[in-house]
Amino acid sequence: MSHSVTAHGAGKLPRGLAVGLALAVLFSGALFSLATGGRSDVGLTDLWAPEGIAATVIYDTRAPRMFAATLLGLNLSLSGLILQAATRNPLASPAILGLNQGAALGLSLGLVLPLFSGVPLQVMALVGAFGAGVVTFAISGGFTGRMDSLRLVLGGVAVGAFSYAMVRFAFTLEDELARSVVRWTVGDITDIRWPAVRRLALWGLPGLFAALALSQRLNLMALGQASAQGLGADSRITLLLGTLIAAALTGVSVSVAGPIAFVGLVVPHLAKLLFGGDHRILVPVSALLGAALMLYADGVSKVLTAPVEAPVGVVVALIGAPWFLWQTVFARDLS
Amino acid sequence: MAYTFKLLPVFSAALIALASPVLARDITHELGTTDVPDDPKRIVVLEFSYIDALASVGVAPVGLADDGKRDRVIAPYIDVIGDDWVSVGTRKTPSLEIIASLQPDLIIADKTRHTAAYDTLSEIAPTIVLDSLGGDYHASVAQMAAIGTAIGKSVEMEARITAHKATMAEYVAQIKPKAEGIAAQFGVTNAKGLWLHSPRSYNGSLLEMFGFDSNMETADGAVYEKVYVPTTLEQLSEIDPDLLLVGAYADPSFVDGWAGETLYENLTSVKADQVLPVTAHNWSRLRGMLAAEMTAADVVRIMDALE
């Protein structure tokens, strides 16, 4: 791989070591996720040649959950990476731009309003994510080609706050409905099975290739909207494609697990810290690190408040928020 | 003078006798002690088990938290309390404005749901707070006695409780020989999860009283951790009861979605065809004496059918 993009700044670690570390973290995270769960009698030693109930538990409940965590990490970190590059805003992420909350609003409307009872919840989530994205970008002036960074974040916060206020209204409804909505909107992957994994993969893997295809355009965005335009990459098209990919990845993720914040915000920054600014490398690396973060969060979610499982979205926030704070205070790329 | 002194005790006794009907009484409850009027006429109740208490002694509330759905108050209660009550909204977030507008002289609230609103409720009317949601069956019966005292009907309430205990003893005598050695578990399921009612819950303690075993260990924690426990299929496979009683709030329910999965099909209760539906509303929400009797009748029916 050439170093033609040194202008983006190289990472701090030798690349081989960094990739090796990331893979080691991913692999250990996967083991952690597989070794923990509702049955205390199925653990690490059962992962090799499991039989009887241990085999059933691992193949039918823990493996799909492990893959779901992996794909959710991939989807959300790619959404964040693409949004940060396409909007040239280091704060951009599915949660900050309101996509997560929009998807959650879509879900809640689907659960609460009889009008939408025939519409599959995943469609409601996707429509909600797209809708929130479109409104946020319209507020920021993104569709006119002159996106205002500050207006983007403010617009996203406003759209997110509005959507989530509507979602929280549903919490006050009667118990069973409120519990359903809370379960949907807290970021929860307990009892995930293979069909949900297939759905995540169906969107996530094409999303990964689409992000790779878009990576050169994302690199050009870093030069500035005018320069990108001059080099033949219309920034509005990059933004539109990026938003579509990010909204699709976010929408499918929310439809499976509910909104999970911080993955999309934190992981791209960690990847840039380790690997520099070339998006042709950042795309696969962010996917890898996002997956690793989610796998660890899944493992922790099962042991933190055992025997009751903590929602994975809460655990991600517990890991992601302090990291983001550290990044804000000490790292250069947010200053 | 001598007369006056002689008459003083008589006067005093007369004064006390005259004064006592309007004297407030102190009722000790979960959040302290409250002065309650002697003969409250306008009562607002915020849990279904308190309706059971009022209906037990023939008192109708002016307002009740029926979750905005009047059919959640079952017919045997309506037969006693009529249907003139004003709905004050959901049990979880009752409308304080509607409660205030009813000008109640007594409010009966729940510890888990309404502790945060206790001060506001107390400004509206004397409020007593009992642990309906988080308490077990035996606590529920004790609460009935407390409500009886609070509404000035302790004699009638004691009679009802005595009759109830006799009824339950008959049910227990019927069920106990058949329940021996069977681990039974009750849970409710909606579209998004399964919540098992632990041995600390109303239903869990009832099943224990009927003589069933429980395989469920109870952890410490909040009400939705130790009493109503969210449970995954993997966790259920470890608890693995012999008899699984499921109250479904959704059709198809979350538990229905497990059908066909190896882990589910290998549950002891599934293999023995002993996953049985019960009425979620009556079992899970009512938590009164009538609810206990209905639950017991259900269990008698279930055990007869299993034989």
XYZ file of C-alpha atoms in Angstrom:
642
model
C 0.000 0.000 0.000
C 1.454 3.334 -1.008
C 1.826 6.294 1.270
C 0.505 8.780 -1.237
C -1.760 10.212 1.405
C 0.810 11.229 3.981
C -0.808 14.658 3.850
C -3.591 13.151 5.980
C -1.050 12.363 8.676
C 0.256 8.887 9.463
C -0.823 6.903 12.468
C 1.174 6.665 15.621
C 1.699 2.904 15.564
C 3.458 0.824 12.878
C 0.646 -0.332 10.613
C 1.361 -4.060 10.944
C 1.333 -3.892 14.710
C -1.859 -1.831 14.745
C -3.696 -4.255 12.456
C -2.429 -7.199 14.535
C -3.632 -5.517 17.734
C -7.014 -4.704 16.255
C -7.461 -8.307 15.100
C -6.399 -9.626 18.513
C -8.930 -7.345 20.213
C -11.638 -8.429 17.754
C -10.900 -12.111 18.288
C -10.766 -11.891 22.077
C -13.976 -9.836 22.013
C -15.671 -12.579 20.008
C -14.535 -15.188 22.552
C -15.743 -12.977 25.418
C -19.143 -12.607 23.760
C -19.434 -16.362 23.095
C -18.282 -17.411 26.557
C -20.839 -15.325 28.490
C -24.600 -15.547 28.646
C -27.686 -16.620 30.519
C -26.495 -20.147 31.310
C -23.690 -20.030 33.831
C -22.781 -23.652 33.042
C -21.799 -22.862 29.438
C -18.492 -21.014 29.318
C -15.151 -20.697 27.616
C -14.253 -24.393 27.879
C -17.415 -25.339 25.979
C -16.429 -23.367 22.878
C -14.275 -26.225 21.621
C -16.264 -29.264 20.633
C -19.477 -28.278 22.428
C -22.093 -30.950 22.780
C -25.589 -31.338 24.138
C -27.140 -28.224 25.567
C -23.870 -26.295 25.291
C -23.846 -26.814 21.505
C -27.449 -25.635 21.253
C -26.762 -22.588 23.382
C -23.661 -21.613 21.432
C -24.996 -22.227 17.918
C -28.554 -21.027 18.430
C -28.280 -18.094 20.820
C -24.706 -16.954 21.422
C -23.253 -17.228 17.911
C -26.016 -15.152 16.274
C -25.701 -12.612 19.065
C -21.929 -12.467 18.574
C -22.320 -11.916 14.822
C -25.048 -9.359 15.418
C -22.728 -7.397 17.718
C -19.974 -7.613 15.091
C -22.203 -6.373 12.287
C -23.762 -3.642 14.412
C -20.282 -2.371 15.232
C -19.371 -2.457 11.562
C -22.538 -0.692 10.442
C -22.490 2.050 13.039
C -18.787 2.845 12.856
C -18.971 3.029 9.053
C -21.988 5.322 9.270
C -20.031 7.591 11.586
C -16.892 7.529 9.448
C -18.790 8.326 6.249
C -20.809 11.091 7.888
C -17.721 12.674 9.440
C -15.905 12.713 6.092
C -18.857 13.694 3.912
C -19.884 16.560 6.167
C -16.276 17.454 7.043
C -17.405 17.560 10.640
C -15.613 15.517 13.304
C -18.760 15.495 15.472
C -20.923 13.893 12.810
C -22.314 10.483 13.797
C -25.671 8.740 13.505
C -26.594 9.861 17.032
C -25.442 13.493 16.752
C -27.136 14.010 13.378
C -30.406 12.607 14.725
C -30.459 9.461 12.544
C -30.564 7.111 15.548
C -33.358 9.052 17.192
C -35.250 9.326 13.894
C -35.106 5.556 13.521
C -36.268 5.129 17.128
C -39.158 7.523 16.446
C -40.093 5.456 13.388
C -40.115 2.315 15.528
C -42.161 3.932 18.290
C -44.758 5.233 15.830
C -44.988 1.732 14.393
C -45.557 0.272 17.865
C -47.936 2.900 19.208
C -50.076 4.055 16.284
C -52.585 1.541 14.929
C -52.279 3.414 11.603
C -48.823 1.900 11.034
C -49.536 -1.530 12.504
C -49.303 -3.173 9.077
C -45.883 -1.707 8.294
C -42.863 -3.844 9.309
C -40.895 -2.215 12.112
C -37.654 -2.331 10.110
C -39.258 -0.231 7.387
C -40.435 2.252 10.023
C -36.874 2.443 11.382
C -35.346 2.979 7.951
C -37.882 5.650 7.020
C -37.285 7.376 10.353
C -33.506 7.383 9.861
C -33.761 8.707 6.286
C -36.309 11.318 7.313
C -34.178 12.605 10.171
C -31.107 12.714 7.909
C -32.904 14.686 5.228
C -34.253 17.239 7.717
C -30.860 17.665 9.384
C -29.086 18.229 6.071
C -31.788 20.608 4.897
C -31.297 22.667 8.073
C -27.527 22.723 7.565
C -27.838 23.856 3.930
C -26.198 20.634 2.744
C -28.376 20.289 -0.320
C -27.347 23.688 -1.612
C -23.705 22.634 -1.572
C -22.791 25.099 1.179
C -23.011 23.077 4.331
C -22.515 24.994 7.533
C -20.709 22.811 10.068
C -22.235 24.444 13.109
C -25.733 24.417 11.645
C -25.272 20.730 10.841
C -24.579 19.782 14.443
C -27.237 22.129 15.809
C -29.750 20.827 13.284
C -28.891 17.249 14.202
C -29.222 17.950 17.912
C -32.586 19.633 17.333
C -33.915 16.824 15.133
C -32.596 14.232 17.591
C -34.081 16.020 20.589
C -37.456 16.380 18.899
C -37.526 12.739 17.808
C -36.482 11.482 21.186
C -38.985 13.677 22.982
C -41.684 11.967 20.930
C -40.206 8.556 21.762
C -40.098 9.339 25.459
C -43.716 10.356 25.380
C -44.397 6.704 24.592
C -42.680 5.741 27.895
C -45.590 7.319 29.760
C -48.145 5.103 28.043
C -49.402 2.008 29.801
C -46.960 -0.633 31.049
C -46.823 -3.218 28.293
C -46.552 -0.707 25.449
C -44.015 1.370 27.360
C -41.914 -1.698 28.122
C -41.896 -2.643 24.440
C -40.848 0.859 23.421
C -38.173 1.017 26.137
C -36.789 -2.337 25.002
C -36.666 -1.068 21.429
C -35.118 2.270 22.196
C -32.481 1.351 24.750
C -30.078 -0.515 22.457
C -30.706 -4.164 23.266
C -29.492 -7.379 21.578
C -30.616 -10.041 24.046
C -32.429 -12.850 22.268
C -31.140 -12.066 18.777
C -31.378 -14.953 16.307
C -29.995 -15.760 12.848
C -32.698 -13.983 10.789
C -31.697 -10.652 12.373
C -28.038 -11.428 11.656
C -28.869 -12.141 8.014
C -30.700 -8.815 7.800
C -27.725 -6.945 9.275
C -25.323 -8.724 6.919
C -27.556 -8.108 3.922
C -27.186 -4.358 4.451
C -23.853 -4.217 6.258
C -21.655 -6.080 3.778
C -22.841 -4.156 0.679
C -22.530 -1.061 2.877
C -18.887 -1.937 3.518
C -18.191 -2.253 -0.223
C -20.121 0.925 -0.963
C -18.026 2.706 1.672
C -14.846 1.348 0.108
C -16.029 2.562 -3.297
C -16.742 5.958 -1.812
C -13.457 6.184 0.113
C -11.528 8.130 -2.530
C -14.336 10.680 -2.742
C -14.242 10.942 1.060
C -10.502 11.629 0.861
C -11.187 14.438 -1.608
C -13.778 15.950 0.722
C -10.993 16.419 3.234
C -9.382 18.878 0.812
C -12.394 21.131 1.071
C -15.633 21.373 -0.871
C -14.178 23.712 -3.507
C -11.077 21.583 -4.115
C -13.170 18.410 -4.300
C -15.389 20.142 -6.832
C -12.280 21.165 -8.793
C -11.073 17.570 -8.862
C -14.328 16.408 -10.375
C -16.037 15.112 -7.236
C -19.183 17.129 -6.642
C -19.388 17.412 -2.867
C -23.169 17.370 -2.959
C -23.124 13.963 -4.638
C -20.593 12.664 -2.098
C -22.807 13.990 0.662
C -25.951 12.480 -0.816
C -24.340 9.058 -1.394
C -22.724 9.147 2.033
C -25.996 10.051 3.717
C -27.865 7.301 1.899
C -25.304 4.676 2.931
C -25.124 5.955 6.514
C -28.904 6.147 6.880
C -29.346 2.636 5.480
C -26.694 1.198 7.817
C -28.127 3.089 10.794
C -31.727 2.230 9.942
C -31.118 -1.517 9.724
C -29.052 -1.417 12.911
C -31.761 0.413 14.844
C -34.435 -1.919 13.486
C -32.525 -4.874 14.961
C -31.063 -3.480 18.175
C -32.511 -0.030 18.781
C -30.366 3.084 18.760
C -26.799 2.581 19.984
C -24.892 5.836 20.332
C -21.149 6.503 20.558
C -19.937 3.678 18.273
C -20.305 5.892 15.217
C -18.806 8.871 17.014
C -15.876 7.302 18.817
C -14.589 4.526 16.556
C -13.674 6.662 13.502
C -11.596 8.934 15.743
C -9.802 5.975 17.273
C -9.122 4.613 13.783
C -7.723 7.977 12.629
C -5.548 8.131 15.726
C -4.073 4.724 14.924
C -4.020 4.704 11.120
C -3.997 8.270 9.862
C -6.498 9.893 7.538
C -6.684 7.759 4.378
C -10.269 6.557 4.044
C -9.230 3.606 1.872
C -7.654 2.259 5.070
C -10.021 3.877 7.551
C -13.070 2.129 6.098
C -11.926 -1.462 6.830
C -10.168 -0.481 10.045
C -13.177 1.393 11.449
C -15.350 -1.609 10.643
C -12.879 -3.835 12.502
C -12.613 -1.591 15.570
C -16.352 -0.939 15.670
C -16.983 -4.669 15.678
C -14.413 -5.186 18.445
C -15.977 -2.461 20.614
C -19.444 -3.942 20.223
C -18.210 -7.452 21.033
C -16.633 -6.280 24.274
C -19.705 -4.241 25.109
C -21.852 -7.336 24.522
C -19.675 -9.421 26.830
C -19.703 -6.755 29.533
C -23.476 -6.316 29.180
C -23.909 -9.953 30.162
C -21.696 -9.879 33.261
C -22.123 -6.297 34.533
C -25.479 -6.736 36.304
C -25.739 -10.545 36.143
C -28.042 -12.406 36.231
C -30.084 -9.583 34.690
C -28.496 -8.400 31.443
C -27.725 -4.724 30.946
C -28.720 -3.258 27.579
C -25.689 -3.206 25.286
C -26.442 0.410 24.334
C -25.890 1.453 27.948
C -22.570 -0.400 28.114
C -21.347 1.193 24.870
C -22.176 4.594 26.312
C -20.251 3.713 29.503
C -17.195 2.871 27.387
C -17.665 5.480 24.669
C -18.468 8.576 26.694
C -15.223 8.704 28.745
C -13.182 7.995 25.625
C -14.901 10.792 23.747
C -14.311 13.147 26.662
C -10.611 12.270 26.660
C -10.535 12.791 22.906
C -12.221 16.162 23.248
C -9.833 17.393 25.897
C -6.518 15.967 24.724
C -6.606 14.891 21.079
C -5.835 17.247 18.233
C -8.341 16.203 15.596
C -11.294 17.673 17.432
C -9.668 20.962 18.287
C -68.139 22.866 93.039
C -68.234 19.318 94.219
C -70.775 18.595 91.507
C -68.550 20.107 88.901
C -65.684 17.825 89.864
C -67.943 14.838 89.917
C -69.283 15.704 86.521
C -65.905 16.360 84.944
C -65.233 12.767 83.908
C -68.718 12.568 82.481
C -68.182 15.753 80.485
C -64.802 14.540 79.323
C -66.199 11.228 78.207
C -69.004 13.000 76.397
C -66.557 15.368 74.721
C -64.348 12.505 73.572
C -67.337 10.570 72.343
C -68.558 13.600 70.395
C -65.166 14.453 69.027
C -64.010 11.017 67.912
C -66.039 10.724 64.673
C -64.243 13.755 63.201
C -60.861 12.982 64.743
C -58.284 11.955 62.191
C -56.451 8.667 62.693
C -52.780 8.043 62.062
C -52.083 5.360 59.472
C -48.509 4.138 59.216
C -47.483 3.177 55.677
C -44.430 2.745 53.419
C -43.522 6.428 53.377
C -44.402 7.453 56.914
C -47.517 8.229 58.897
C -50.559 10.024 57.542
C -53.578 11.535 59.275
C -56.577 9.999 57.594
C -60.159 11.263 58.073
C -62.277 8.882 60.042
C -64.835 8.091 57.406
C -63.370 8.955 53.983
C -66.048 9.286 51.333
C -64.090 10.308 48.238
C -61.334 7.788 47.737
C -58.925 7.649 44.788
C -56.937 4.426 44.291
C -53.939 4.064 42.000
C -53.503 0.272 41.788
C -55.850 -2.582 40.921
C -55.250 -4.423 44.209
C -56.691 -1.428 46.083
C -59.912 -1.777 44.084
C -60.024 -5.331 45.389
C -59.747 -3.957 48.921
C -62.559 -1.422 48.451
C -64.799 -3.932 46.670
C -64.219 -6.401 49.524
C -66.049 -4.084 51.915
C -68.507 -2.559 49.444
C -66.907 0.854 49.057
C -66.814 2.575 45.649
C -63.873 4.840 44.762
C -64.542 8.190 43.069
C -61.451 7.862 40.938
C -59.146 5.056 39.967
C -56.151 4.448 37.767
C -57.599 2.017 35.232
C -54.870 2.613 32.630
C -57.452 4.556 30.637
C -59.208 1.290 29.821
C -62.371 0.775 31.841
C -62.561 -2.902 30.916
C -59.430 -3.500 32.972
C -61.699 -3.340 36.024
C -63.164 -6.838 35.984
C -66.882 -7.610 36.284
C -66.842 -8.946 39.889
C -65.493 -5.541 41.021
C -67.954 -3.551 38.898
C -70.800 -5.549 40.458
C -69.808 -3.989 43.796
C -68.335 -0.576 42.977
C -70.534 0.244 39.966
C -69.079 2.030 36.966
C -69.359 5.651 38.024
C -65.652 6.056 38.752
C -63.573 8.674 37.006
C -60.468 7.327 35.279
C -57.377 9.194 36.500
C -55.222 7.716 33.730
C -52.546 5.044 33.853
C -51.301 3.495 37.068
C -47.794 4.461 36.005
C -48.467 8.159 35.381
C -51.863 9.068 36.786
C -53.103 12.579 36.092
C -52.566 14.694 39.196
C -54.933 17.324 37.805
C -57.803 14.877 37.463
C -57.077 13.498 40.936
C -57.141 17.041 42.372
C -60.351 17.867 40.510
C -62.086 14.930 42.216
C -61.410 16.575 45.604
C -60.610 13.267 47.281
C -60.316 12.848 51.048
C -58.031 9.795 50.728
C -55.550 8.629 48.083
C -54.045 5.132 48.100
C -50.834 4.990 46.053
C -48.115 2.457 45.202
C -44.553 2.551 46.540
C -42.771 1.694 43.284
C -44.875 3.808 40.990
C -45.842 6.850 43.038
C -43.140 7.581 45.611
C -41.904 10.453 43.431
C -45.408 11.975 43.391
C -46.057 11.411 47.103
C -45.534 15.029 48.159
C -47.820 16.334 45.431
C -50.454 13.710 46.161
C -50.261 14.573 49.865
C -51.003 18.212 49.033
C -54.159 17.093 47.236
C -55.401 14.774 49.990
C -54.137 12.523 52.803
C -52.192 9.826 50.954
C -51.118 6.390 52.088
C -48.528 4.434 50.105
C -48.424 0.624 50.053
C -46.146 -1.793 48.190
C -48.554 -3.408 45.751
C -46.306 -3.825 42.698
C -43.243 -5.025 44.574
C -44.915 -6.949 47.397
C -45.829 -10.633 47.576
C -49.184 -12.293 48.288
C -48.813 -12.227 52.067
C -47.928 -8.534 51.948
C -50.958 -7.966 49.750
C -53.290 -9.467 52.370
C -51.639 -7.345 55.053
C -52.267 -4.296 52.848
C -55.951 -5.212 52.696
C -56.102 -4.966 56.490
C -54.269 -1.625 56.395
C -56.719 -0.259 53.820
C -59.604 -1.524 55.941
C -58.290 0.518 58.864
C -57.632 3.557 56.662
C -61.189 3.657 55.325
C -62.734 2.968 58.722
C -64.003 -0.501 57.835
C -61.572 -2.671 59.740
C -64.226 -4.973 61.172
C -65.773 -5.697 57.760
C -62.313 -6.096 56.227
C -61.193 -8.547 58.904
C -64.308 -10.625 58.198
C -63.507 -10.654 54.472
C -59.869 -11.572 55.143
C -60.898 -14.422 57.428
C -63.274 -15.752 54.779
C -60.570 -15.355 52.133
C -58.032 -17.252 54.200
C -60.502 -20.084 54.686
C -61.176 -20.210 50.928
C -57.462 -20.228 50.162
C -56.837 -22.962 52.744
C -59.349 -25.146 50.898
C -57.606 -24.480 47.583
C -54.204 -25.192 49.123
C -55.512 -28.505 50.509
C -56.664 -29.436 46.996
C -53.505 -28.340 45.196
C -50.726 -29.265 47.590
C -50.768 -33.074 47.126
C -50.586 -32.614 43.340
C -47.936 -29.852 43.446
C -45.416 -31.860 45.405
C -42.032 -32.025 43.687
C -43.139 -29.884 40.736
C -41.182 -26.741 39.931
C -43.696 -24.203 38.628
C -42.983 -20.805 37.137
C -45.220 -17.949 36.054
C -44.206 -15.232 33.616
C -45.748 -12.607 31.358
C -44.731 -12.010 27.779
C -45.421 -9.135 25.419
C -44.156 -8.712 21.864
C -40.628 -7.899 22.971
C -39.697 -10.001 25.985
C -40.482 -12.442 28.794
C -40.620 -11.343 32.444
C -40.612 -14.139 35.003
C -42.347 -13.446 38.310
C -39.812 -14.508 40.934
C -40.596 -16.277 44.228
C -40.649 -12.787 45.791
C -43.498 -11.704 43.565
C -47.227 -11.950 44.262
C -47.648 -14.948 41.944
C -44.359 -16.551 42.938
C -45.300 -16.538 46.625
C -48.771 -17.869 45.778
C -47.282 -20.802 43.848
C -45.007 -21.448 46.805
C -47.998 -21.426 49.146
C -49.727 -23.966 46.891
C -46.754 -26.278 47.479
C -44.859 -25.866 44.201
C -41.079 -25.680 44.062
C -39.233 -22.899 42.253
C -35.963 -23.241 40.352
C -35.508 -19.496 40.265
C -32.851 -17.822 42.318
C -33.677 -14.284 43.297
C -31.132 -11.541 43.086
C -31.280 -8.278 44.961
C -32.103 -5.132 43.078
C -34.938 -2.991 41.826
C -38.486 -4.280 41.361
C -37.853 -5.091 37.695
C -34.722 -7.074 38.638
C -35.772 -9.112 41.673
C -39.552 -9.350 41.332
C -40.290 -9.162 37.601
C -37.159 -10.520 35.970
C -36.500 -10.006 32.243
C -35.451 -13.436 31.024
C -33.783 -14.657 27.846
C -34.359 -18.112 26.386
C -30.892 -19.117 27.535
C -31.681 -18.042 31.103
C -35.033 -19.829 30.954
C -33.272 -23.018 29.828
C -31.227 -22.923 33.023
C -34.249 -22.299 35.291
C -36.089 -24.997 33.304
C -39.335 -25.342 35.330
C -41.523 -28.455 35.070
C -44.617 -26.326 34.643
C -44.476 -22.971 32.859
C -47.536 -20.743 33.152
C -47.473 -17.918 30.632
C -49.642 -14.836 30.546
C -49.450 -13.259 27.102
C -50.164 -9.570 26.443
C -49.456 -9.896 22.718
C -50.426 -12.319 19.991
C -48.097 -13.682 18.765
C -46.049 -13.183 21.890
C -42.293 -13.121 22.270
C -42.419 -16.637 23.739
C -44.429 -17.864 20.726
C -41.466 -16.765 18.600
C -39.267 -19.366 20.328
C -41.297 -22.272 18.949
C -39.116 -24.518 16.824
C -35.857 -23.477 18.454
C -33.931 -26.456 19.811
C -33.249 -24.797 23.154
C -36.943 -24.062 23.631
C -38.183 -27.431 22.402
C -35.808 -29.124 24.869
C -37.236 -27.330 27.919
C -38.696 -29.814 30.394
C -42.026 -27.987 30.355
C -42.191 -27.916 26.541
C -41.336 -31.599 26.159
C -43.968 -32.505 28.755
C -46.517 -30.257 27.045
C -46.736 -28.218 30.229
C -46.397 -24.669 28.932
C -49.884 -23.457 29.693
C -51.611 -20.150 29.040
C -53.233 -18.212 31.881
C -54.986 -14.837 31.798
C -52.161 -12.308 32.036
C -54.380 -9.491 33.336
C -55.946 -11.473 36.198
C -52.698 -13.129 37.210
C -50.256 -10.313 36.824
C -52.043 -7.019 37.398
C -54.826 -7.541 39.948
C -52.919 -8.787 43.032
C -55.869 -8.727 45.424
C -57.796 -11.336 47.410
C -60.186 -12.035 44.549
C -57.211 -12.343 42.201
C -55.648 -14.905 44.545
C -58.861 -16.903 44.609
C -59.155 -16.762 40.800
C -55.506 -17.793 40.471
C -56.064 -20.688 42.854
C -59.132 -21.821 40.880
C -57.044 -21.670 37.673
C -54.331 -23.780 39.279
C -56.864 -26.355 40.508
C -58.218 -26.611 36.957
C -54.706 -26.883 35.498
C -53.622 -29.595 37.936
C -56.826 -31.557 37.338
C -56.247 -31.380 33.594
C -52.643 -32.519 33.949
C -53.633 -35.647 35.817
